[in-house]
Short mmCIF file of C-alpha atoms in Angstrom, two decimals:
data_model
loop_
_atom_site.label_atom_id
_atom_site.label_comp_id
_atom_site.label_asym_id
_atom_site.label_seq_id
_atom_site.Cartn_x
_atom_site.Cartn_y
_atom_site.Cartn_z
CA MET W 24 114.96 -44.90 31.06
CA ASP W 25 116.38 -48.28 30.72
CA GLU W 26 118.81 -50.48 32.91
CA ARG W 27 121.67 -48.61 31.80
CA ASP W 28 120.30 -45.20 32.60
CA ILE W 29 119.27 -46.61 36.22
CA LEU W 30 122.71 -47.98 36.86
CA HIS W 31 124.40 -45.02 35.42
CA GLY W 32 122.14 -42.68 37.93
CA ALA W 33 122.93 -45.03 40.81
CA LEU W 34 126.73 -45.00 40.07
CA ARG W 35 126.78 -41.10 39.76
CA ALA W 36 124.88 -41.10 43.39
CA ALA W 37 127.66 -43.38 44.65
CA GLY W 38 130.37 -40.91 43.25
CA ALA W 39 128.86 -37.92 44.59
CA VAL W 40 129.08 -39.11 48.20
CA LYS W 41 132.67 -38.17 49.57
CA LYS W 42 132.65 -37.45 53.23
CA GLY W 43 133.63 -40.29 55.70
CA ALA W 44 134.19 -43.97 55.22
CA GLN W 45 130.48 -44.70 56.59
CA LEU W 46 128.84 -42.46 53.96
CA LYS W 47 131.01 -43.92 51.01
CA ILE W 48 129.99 -47.34 52.45
CA GLY W 49 126.38 -46.27 52.42
CA ALA W 50 126.83 -44.88 48.76
CA ILE W 51 127.77 -48.13 47.43
CA ALA W 52 125.23 -50.16 49.10
CA LEU W 53 122.58 -47.62 47.74
CA ALA W 54 124.28 -48.32 44.22
CA VAL W 55 123.99 -52.31 44.77
CA CYS W 56 120.39 -51.86 46.14
CA MET W 57 119.10 -50.19 43.22
CA ALA W 58 120.85 -52.35 40.77
CA GLY W 59 119.31 -55.52 42.98
CA MET W 60 115.98 -54.09 42.76
CA LEU W 61 116.52 -53.49 39.10
CA LEU W 62 117.25 -57.32 38.61
CA LEU W 63 114.33 -58.41 40.72
CA GLY W 64 111.89 -56.04 38.46
CA SER W 65 110.74 -54.02 41.46
CA PHE W 66 112.04 -50.77 40.16
CA LEU W 67 109.41 -48.09 38.65
CA PRO W 68 108.65 -49.10 35.15
CA GLY W 69 109.57 -47.32 32.19
CA GLY W 70 107.32 -44.49 30.71
CA SER W 71 107.45 -41.02 29.27
CA SER W 72 107.47 -39.41 32.63
CA ALA W 73 110.25 -41.41 33.79
CA GLN W 74 112.15 -40.58 30.53
CA ALA W 75 111.34 -36.90 30.82
CA ALA W 76 113.20 -36.74 34.23
CA ALA W 77 116.39 -37.44 32.76
CA CYS W 78 116.20 -33.74 31.07
CA GLU W 79 115.44 -32.01 34.28
CA ASP W 80 118.25 -29.90 34.76
CA THR W 81 118.92 -29.03 38.53
CA GLY W 82 121.53 -27.43 40.97
CA PRO W 83 124.58 -25.10 40.31
CA GLY W 84 126.20 -25.76 36.79
CA THR W 85 123.09 -26.66 34.83
CA ALA W 86 122.91 -23.15 33.10
CA ASP W 87 126.60 -22.50 32.86
CA ALA W 88 128.78 -24.24 30.43
CA ALA W 89 131.31 -25.27 33.63
CA PRO W 90 131.16 -28.50 35.57
CA VAL W 91 129.03 -28.50 38.68
CA SER W 92 130.78 -26.06 41.40
CA ASP W 93 131.51 -27.10 44.60
CA THR W 94 130.58 -24.51 46.69
CA SER W 95 133.02 -25.12 49.50
CA SER W 96 136.02 -24.35 47.29
CA GLY W 97 134.24 -22.29 44.47
CA GLN W 98 135.85 -24.83 42.01
CA ALA W 99 134.67 -27.07 39.37
CA THR W 100 134.37 -30.73 40.60
CA GLY W 101 134.90 -34.10 38.83
CA SER W 102 137.93 -35.91 38.24
CA LEU W 103 141.21 -33.65 37.39
CA HIS W 104 141.16 -34.57 34.14
CA ARG W 105 137.73 -33.58 33.19
CA GLN W 106 138.22 -29.99 35.07
CA GLN W 107 141.75 -29.72 32.99
CA ALA W 108 139.49 -30.63 29.62
CA HIS W 109 137.01 -27.91 30.74
CA TYR W 110 139.22 -25.02 31.45
CA ALA W 111 140.85 -26.20 28.13
CA LYS W 112 137.52 -25.41 26.30
CA VAL W 113 137.36 -22.15 28.02
CA ILE W 114 140.56 -21.13 26.90
CA ASP W 115 139.94 -22.19 23.32
CA SER W 116 136.76 -20.42 23.34
CA VAL W 117 138.41 -17.18 24.16
CA ALA W 118 140.95 -17.76 21.59
CA GLN W 119 138.14 -18.21 19.10
CA LYS W 120 136.26 -15.18 20.11
CA TYR W 121 139.31 -13.19 19.37
CA ARG W 122 139.91 -15.47 15.86
CA LEU W 123 143.33 -16.60 17.02
CA PRO W 124 144.57 -19.61 15.52
CA GLY W 125 144.72 -22.98 17.27
CA ARG W 126 148.44 -22.57 17.77
CA ALA W 127 147.68 -19.62 20.11
CA THR W 128 145.42 -22.01 22.00
CA LEU W 129 148.03 -24.53 22.30
CA ILE W 130 150.56 -21.99 23.88
CA ALA W 131 148.14 -20.94 26.46
CA LEU W 132 147.30 -24.60 27.21
CA MET W 133 151.06 -25.11 27.91
CA ALA W 134 151.51 -21.93 29.88
CA ALA W 135 148.51 -22.90 32.26
CA MET W 136 149.43 -26.40 32.63
CA GLN W 137 152.68 -25.51 33.86
CA GLU W 138 151.47 -22.65 36.00
CA SER W 139 148.58 -24.19 37.82
CA THR W 140 148.14 -27.77 36.26
CA LEU W 141 145.19 -26.26 34.48
CA GLN W 142 143.27 -25.35 37.80
CA ASN W 143 141.55 -22.10 38.68
CA LEU W 144 143.49 -21.69 41.83
CA SER W 145 142.99 -19.16 44.53
CA TYR W 146 146.73 -19.36 45.62
CA GLY W 147 150.09 -19.33 44.26
CA ASP W 148 153.61 -17.87 44.89
CA SER W 149 153.37 -14.47 46.14
CA ASP W 150 150.02 -13.14 44.96
CA SER W 151 149.66 -15.32 42.00
CA VAL W 152 146.43 -16.74 41.27
CA GLY W 153 144.24 -18.44 38.61
CA LEU W 154 144.90 -20.34 35.67
CA PHE W 155 147.88 -18.42 34.32
CA GLN W 156 148.79 -17.62 37.98
CA GLN W 157 148.39 -14.04 37.45
CA ARG W 158 149.49 -11.24 39.87
CA PRO W 159 147.03 -8.79 41.02
CA SER W 160 149.80 -6.75 42.21
CA GLN W 161 151.07 -6.67 38.81
CA GLY W 162 148.00 -5.16 37.07
CA TRP W 163 146.61 -8.45 35.85
CA GLY W 164 143.20 -7.74 37.44
CA THR W 165 141.83 -8.10 40.92
CA LYS W 166 142.09 -11.56 42.46
CA ALA W 167 138.16 -11.64 42.49
CA GLN W 168 138.21 -11.37 38.79
CA ILE W 169 140.96 -13.88 38.33
CA THR W 170 139.51 -16.61 40.40
CA ASP W 171 135.68 -16.14 39.98
CA PRO W 172 134.55 -19.63 39.41
CA THR W 173 132.23 -18.43 36.65
CA THR W 174 134.12 -15.85 34.75
CA GLY W 175 137.69 -16.10 36.38
CA PRO W 176 139.01 -18.93 33.70
CA ALA W 177 137.78 -16.83 30.61
CA PHE W 178 138.88 -13.46 32.03
CA ALA W 179 142.39 -14.99 32.55
CA ALA W 180 142.60 -16.39 29.28
CA THR W 181 141.54 -12.96 27.83
CA SER W 182 144.22 -11.31 29.62
CA PHE W 183 146.94 -13.97 28.44
CA PHE W 184 145.94 -13.47 24.72
CA GLU W 185 145.23 -9.72 24.35
CA GLY W 186 147.20 -8.54 27.88
CA ARG W 187 145.79 -6.53 30.62
CA GLY W 188 146.82 -3.02 31.95
CA THR W 189 150.81 -2.65 31.25
CA ASN W 190 151.08 -6.46 30.68
CA PRO W 191 151.51 -7.59 26.90
CA GLY W 192 149.41 -10.52 25.88
CA LEU W 193 150.51 -13.13 23.47
CA ALA W 194 148.94 -11.12 20.44
CA ASP W 195 151.16 -8.32 21.31
CA ILE W 196 154.39 -10.22 21.20
CA LYS W 197 156.30 -9.64 17.76
CA ASP W 198 156.36 -12.60 15.55
CA TRP W 199 154.67 -14.88 18.20
CA GLN W 200 153.57 -17.46 15.56
CA SER W 201 157.18 -17.95 14.44
CA LEU W 202 158.56 -18.33 17.90
CA PRO W 203 159.05 -21.91 19.63
CA LEU W 204 155.86 -22.59 21.69
CA GLY W 205 157.49 -22.50 24.85
CA THR W 206 159.52 -19.23 24.13
CA ALA W 207 155.97 -17.61 23.09
CA ALA W 208 154.28 -18.63 26.62
CA GLN W 209 157.38 -17.44 28.27
CA LYS W 210 157.01 -13.83 26.66
CA VAL W 211 153.84 -13.45 28.23
CA GLN W 212 154.45 -15.22 31.31
CA LYS W 213 158.13 -14.00 32.55
CA SER W 214 158.72 -16.65 34.58
CA LEU W 215 161.73 -17.55 36.71
CA TYR W 216 161.83 -20.92 34.98
CA PRO W 217 161.29 -20.40 31.12
CA ASN W 218 162.35 -23.84 29.67
CA LEU W 219 159.50 -25.48 31.41
CA TYR W 220 156.90 -24.68 29.23
CA ALA W 221 158.00 -26.50 26.16
CA GLY W 222 157.88 -29.65 28.27
CA GLN W 223 154.10 -29.55 28.11
CA GLU W 224 153.16 -29.57 24.75
CA SER W 225 152.66 -33.25 24.18
CA ALA W 226 150.61 -33.59 27.02
CA MET W 227 148.43 -30.42 25.95
CA ARG W 228 148.10 -31.95 22.17
CA VAL W 229 146.63 -34.97 23.55
CA LEU W 230 144.19 -33.26 25.87
CA ALA W 231 143.40 -30.76 23.31
CA LYS W 232 142.30 -33.97 20.97
CA GLU W 233 140.21 -35.28 23.75
CA ALA W 234 138.48 -32.05 24.53
CA GLY W 235 137.59 -31.63 20.66
CA ILE W 236 140.06 -28.72 20.39
CA ASP W 237 141.26 -28.08 16.73
CA LEU W 238 145.03 -26.90 17.07
CA GLU W 239 145.37 -26.77 13.71
CA ARG W 240 142.86 -23.83 13.42
CA PRO W 241 143.88 -20.99 11.17
CA GLY W 242 143.22 -17.56 12.57
CA SER W 243 144.80 -13.65 12.90
CA THR W 244 147.86 -12.69 14.34
CA ASN W 245 146.22 -10.33 16.28
CA ALA W 246 143.72 -10.60 19.27
CA LYS W 247 140.55 -8.80 17.81
CA PRO W 248 136.85 -9.68 18.72
CA ALA W 249 134.94 -10.87 15.71
CA SER W 250 132.93 -7.95 14.08
CA ASP W 251 131.82 -10.52 11.61
CA PRO W 252 130.75 -13.40 13.34
CA GLY W 253 129.94 -15.54 10.39
CA THR W 254 131.03 -17.17 7.26
CA SER W 255 129.33 -16.30 3.74
CA THR W 256 126.87 -18.91 3.07
CA PRO W 257 123.89 -19.35 1.49
CA PRO W 258 120.69 -19.25 3.59
CA THR W 259 119.42 -22.75 4.63
CA THR W 260 115.71 -23.35 5.20
CA SER W 261 114.01 -26.15 6.96
CA GLN W 262 112.88 -29.24 5.71
CA ASN W 263 111.29 -30.28 9.20
CA THR W 264 108.81 -32.96 9.08
CA ASN W 265 108.48 -32.89 12.81
CA CYS W 266 108.38 -29.24 13.35
CA GLY W 267 106.74 -28.38 10.07
CA ASN W 268 107.87 -27.57 6.67
CA THR W 269 109.54 -23.81 5.69
CA THR W 270 110.16 -22.60 2.35
CA GLY W 271 110.86 -19.17 1.03
CA PRO W 272 112.63 -16.55 3.06
CA THR W 273 110.62 -17.46 6.37
CA GLY W 274 113.08 -19.11 8.61
CA SER W 275 116.11 -18.29 6.76
CA SER W 276 119.34 -16.95 8.64
CA ASP W 277 121.90 -14.48 7.08
CA LYS W 278 124.98 -16.08 8.69
CA SER W 279 127.53 -13.47 6.67
CA SER W 280 126.63 -10.73 8.95
CA GLY W 281 125.27 -12.17 12.27
CA ARG W 282 121.76 -11.56 11.31
CA PHE W 283 118.84 -14.18 12.16
CA THR W 284 115.31 -13.76 10.64
CA ASP W 285 112.01 -15.15 10.95
CA GLY W 286 111.13 -13.83 7.66
CA LYS W 287 108.99 -11.07 9.14
CA GLN W 288 111.76 -9.53 11.88
CA THR W 289 115.43 -9.50 11.67
CA TRP W 290 117.94 -9.39 14.91
CA THR W 291 121.64 -9.10 14.87
CA LEU W 292 123.22 -11.48 17.25
CA HIS W 293 126.73 -11.02 18.83
CA ASN W 294 127.25 -14.64 19.79
CA PRO W 295 131.35 -15.85 19.64
CA ARG W 296 130.29 -18.55 16.91
CA SER W 297 127.88 -17.63 13.78
CA VAL W 298 124.86 -19.95 12.91
CA ALA W 299 126.83 -21.90 10.52
CA GLU W 300 129.84 -22.42 12.85
CA ALA W 301 127.49 -23.20 15.80
CA ILE W 302 125.52 -26.07 13.81
CA ALA W 303 129.03 -27.40 12.53
CA TRP W 304 130.49 -27.40 16.19
CA ALA W 305 127.22 -29.09 17.44
CA LYS W 306 127.48 -31.82 14.83
CA ALA W 307 131.54 -32.11 15.40
CA HIS W 308 130.74 -32.99 18.85
CA SER W 309 127.79 -35.15 19.02
CA GLY W 310 127.15 -38.89 18.37
CA ALA W 311 130.48 -41.03 18.50
CA HIS W 312 132.38 -37.38 19.06
CA SER W 313 130.53 -36.70 21.94
CA ALA W 314 131.94 -36.24 25.37
CA ASP W 315 129.84 -37.52 28.54
CA ASP W 316 129.85 -34.16 30.19
CA TRP W 317 126.50 -33.18 29.37
CA TYR W 318 124.18 -35.18 31.92
CA GLN W 319 121.11 -32.71 32.65
CA ARG W 320 122.72 -29.79 31.11
CA CYS W 321 121.01 -29.05 28.09
CA LEU W 322 121.22 -25.33 28.53
CA ALA W 323 124.77 -25.45 29.05
CA PHE W 324 125.22 -27.15 25.91
CA THR W 325 123.49 -24.80 23.70
CA ALA W 326 125.35 -22.11 25.46
CA THR W 327 128.51 -23.70 24.54
CA VAL W 328 127.56 -24.42 20.87
CA TYR W 329 127.38 -20.80 20.26
CA GLY W 330 131.05 -20.25 21.84
CA TRP W 331 129.77 -18.81 25.41
CA SER W 332 131.51 -20.13 28.71
CA TYR W 333 127.93 -19.97 30.50
CA SER W 334 124.49 -19.06 29.64
CA GLY W 335 123.80 -17.17 32.68
CA VAL W 336 120.60 -18.64 33.30
CA VAL W 337 119.61 -21.71 35.71
CA TYR W 338 116.92 -23.28 33.97
CA ALA W 339 116.25 -24.05 30.34
CA ILE W 340 112.44 -22.95 30.78
CA ASP W 341 113.64 -19.80 32.23
CA HIS W 342 115.95 -18.69 29.22
CA TYR W 343 113.04 -18.82 27.23
CA LYS W 344 111.40 -16.20 29.47
CA VAL W 345 114.57 -14.04 29.47
CA VAL W 346 114.70 -13.65 25.65
CA PRO W 347 112.41 -10.63 24.59
CA ALA W 348 109.07 -11.52 23.95
CA SER W 349 109.41 -10.24 20.59
CA MET W 350 111.82 -12.79 19.68
CA ARG W 351 109.56 -15.78 21.19
CA HIS W 352 107.85 -17.88 18.69
CA ASP W 353 105.25 -19.72 20.84
CA GLY W 354 104.21 -22.89 19.49
CA ASP W 355 105.67 -22.22 16.16
CA ARG W 356 106.99 -25.42 14.21
CA HIS W 357 109.01 -23.50 11.73
CA PRO W 358 112.51 -22.66 13.30
CA PRO W 359 115.25 -21.74 11.25
CA PRO W 360 118.48 -23.90 11.58
CA GLY W 361 120.49 -22.48 14.47
CA ALA W 362 117.37 -21.64 16.62
CA LEU W 363 116.79 -22.53 19.97
CA MET W 364 113.91 -24.96 20.62
CA TYR W 365 112.03 -25.42 24.10
CA TRP W 366 110.06 -27.97 25.83
CA ASP W 367 107.81 -28.66 28.92
CA THR W 368 108.95 -31.85 30.39
CA GLY W 369 106.76 -31.89 33.30
CA HIS W 370 109.93 -30.88 35.28
CA ARG W 371 111.26 -27.62 37.02
CA ALA W 372 113.91 -27.01 34.34
CA GLY W 373 112.25 -28.03 30.94
CA HIS W 374 114.50 -28.81 27.92
CA ILE W 375 116.06 -26.87 25.24
CA ALA W 376 118.00 -27.82 22.25
CA VAL W 377 119.72 -26.54 19.14
CA TYR W 378 117.83 -26.68 15.93
CA LEU W 379 120.19 -28.26 13.05
CA GLY W 380 117.67 -28.31 10.28
CA ASN W 381 116.03 -31.05 8.29
CA GLY W 382 114.05 -31.76 11.39
CA LYS W 383 117.14 -32.64 13.61
CA ILE W 384 118.29 -31.28 16.76
CA ALA W 385 121.57 -31.71 18.94
CA SER W 386 120.16 -32.99 22.33
CA ASN W 387 121.71 -34.33 25.45
CA ASP W 388 120.43 -37.32 27.16
CA ILE W 389 117.55 -38.17 24.61
CA LEU W 390 119.61 -41.41 23.58
CA ARG W 391 122.43 -41.73 26.00
CA PRO W 392 122.52 -40.11 29.30
CA GLY W 393 125.26 -37.36 29.36
CA TYR W 394 125.97 -37.50 25.73
CA ILE W 395 125.14 -35.50 22.80
CA ASP W 396 123.24 -37.09 19.71
CA VAL W 397 121.36 -35.59 16.74
CA VAL W 398 117.93 -36.85 16.56
CA ASP W 399 114.56 -35.96 15.17
CA ALA W 400 112.92 -32.96 17.09
CA GLY W 401 109.87 -34.87 17.41
CA LEU W 402 111.61 -37.40 19.82
CA VAL W 403 111.41 -35.23 22.56
CA GLU W 404 107.81 -35.14 22.58
CA SER W 405 107.25 -39.09 21.72
CA LYS W 406 109.85 -40.42 24.21
CA TRP W 407 109.62 -38.00 27.08
CA GLY W 408 106.07 -36.86 26.68
CA ALA W 409 106.97 -33.38 26.54
CA LYS W 410 104.89 -30.23 25.49
CA TYR W 411 106.63 -28.19 22.73
CA ILE W 412 106.64 -24.55 23.82
CA GLY W 413 108.36 -22.96 20.70
CA TRP W 414 111.34 -21.48 19.59
CA THR W 415 113.72 -18.37 19.75
CA PRO W 416 116.66 -17.23 17.87
CA PRO W 417 120.12 -17.93 19.35
CA TYR W 418 119.99 -15.23 21.71
CA PHE W 419 121.98 -15.33 25.27
CA PRO W 420 121.24 -11.86 26.96
CA LYS W 421 123.09 -13.01 30.16
CA ALA W 422 126.04 -15.20 28.60
CA GLY W 423 129.38 -14.40 29.09
#
């Protein structure tokens, strides 16, 4: 933990206090005090135990890919812009799940921005609620289903794309891909103000770019879940100097059919993204392209890498335990690319990362608090003093 890490944590503490002027002043004073202690050299010295603390996931939202929730409102917290970026990613993940092109995501983003400013609202005109202001009385689902802070956004996005009850979704609209964007949105929404959707296009293109969403992504015209989650590419073997060397069939993964093998057993995965797609996504959203949304959210990141909106488990160390025993590879340092690797950091949460192959993992906080970087797998142990536990296939039994 260096000076920037300490100041980063102090400023986060200051920003977290929002009730009353006195508390605000106290939070600012805390940040100044901590910075002053740092300058005076009286703060705790750095070391592996202090560094490992940066990997501890605590509180709501750490297991889910959603931002930390405000329990008083049931909504994601953080700046409006960060909430919008988060919900945009949820919408896009649903579009990708149904193999819809980026154009479908853009249409949905325009509709949601116009209807709710991309917020999971619990209120609206008449009984309209949620991202798309869908009405329970019109068969779009119950209010609880649409507005649930964890599953509601994905539920609403699914309804927009594939329909719900007697309501058609975007994929049900004839020639929707050739319609003007605003017109396509209106075909689903049936708004009294049909011309307003088109005005959101420019802003949503900017937001999508910032969120790492590919609006030029090709896809199908029909909303059908991907039965073949992978692409036909040769298996990749590990040349991992930090986690052992793997040759031959051991540690390979069949990306064309969603199968994952350790050379002895083979499992069929049902993640929204295949191993190849997940590795490509992790690399594309790391380093200079990483957002700063991942502070103490290692499990959330791994779930997002594989296309899930949330992992359904609170702590990384617990996720290792919910994976069936037959899938756990205790202490084994021969993970196939795409595997999930686990460490005991000396804290409640532990750490989890996606193995990319060639000795590299995509990990949050290891180089920069809040960001994702591709690093040697061994750095978790050498920098944080963590103990390696083992690896599992990318299996998320409680994800959604």
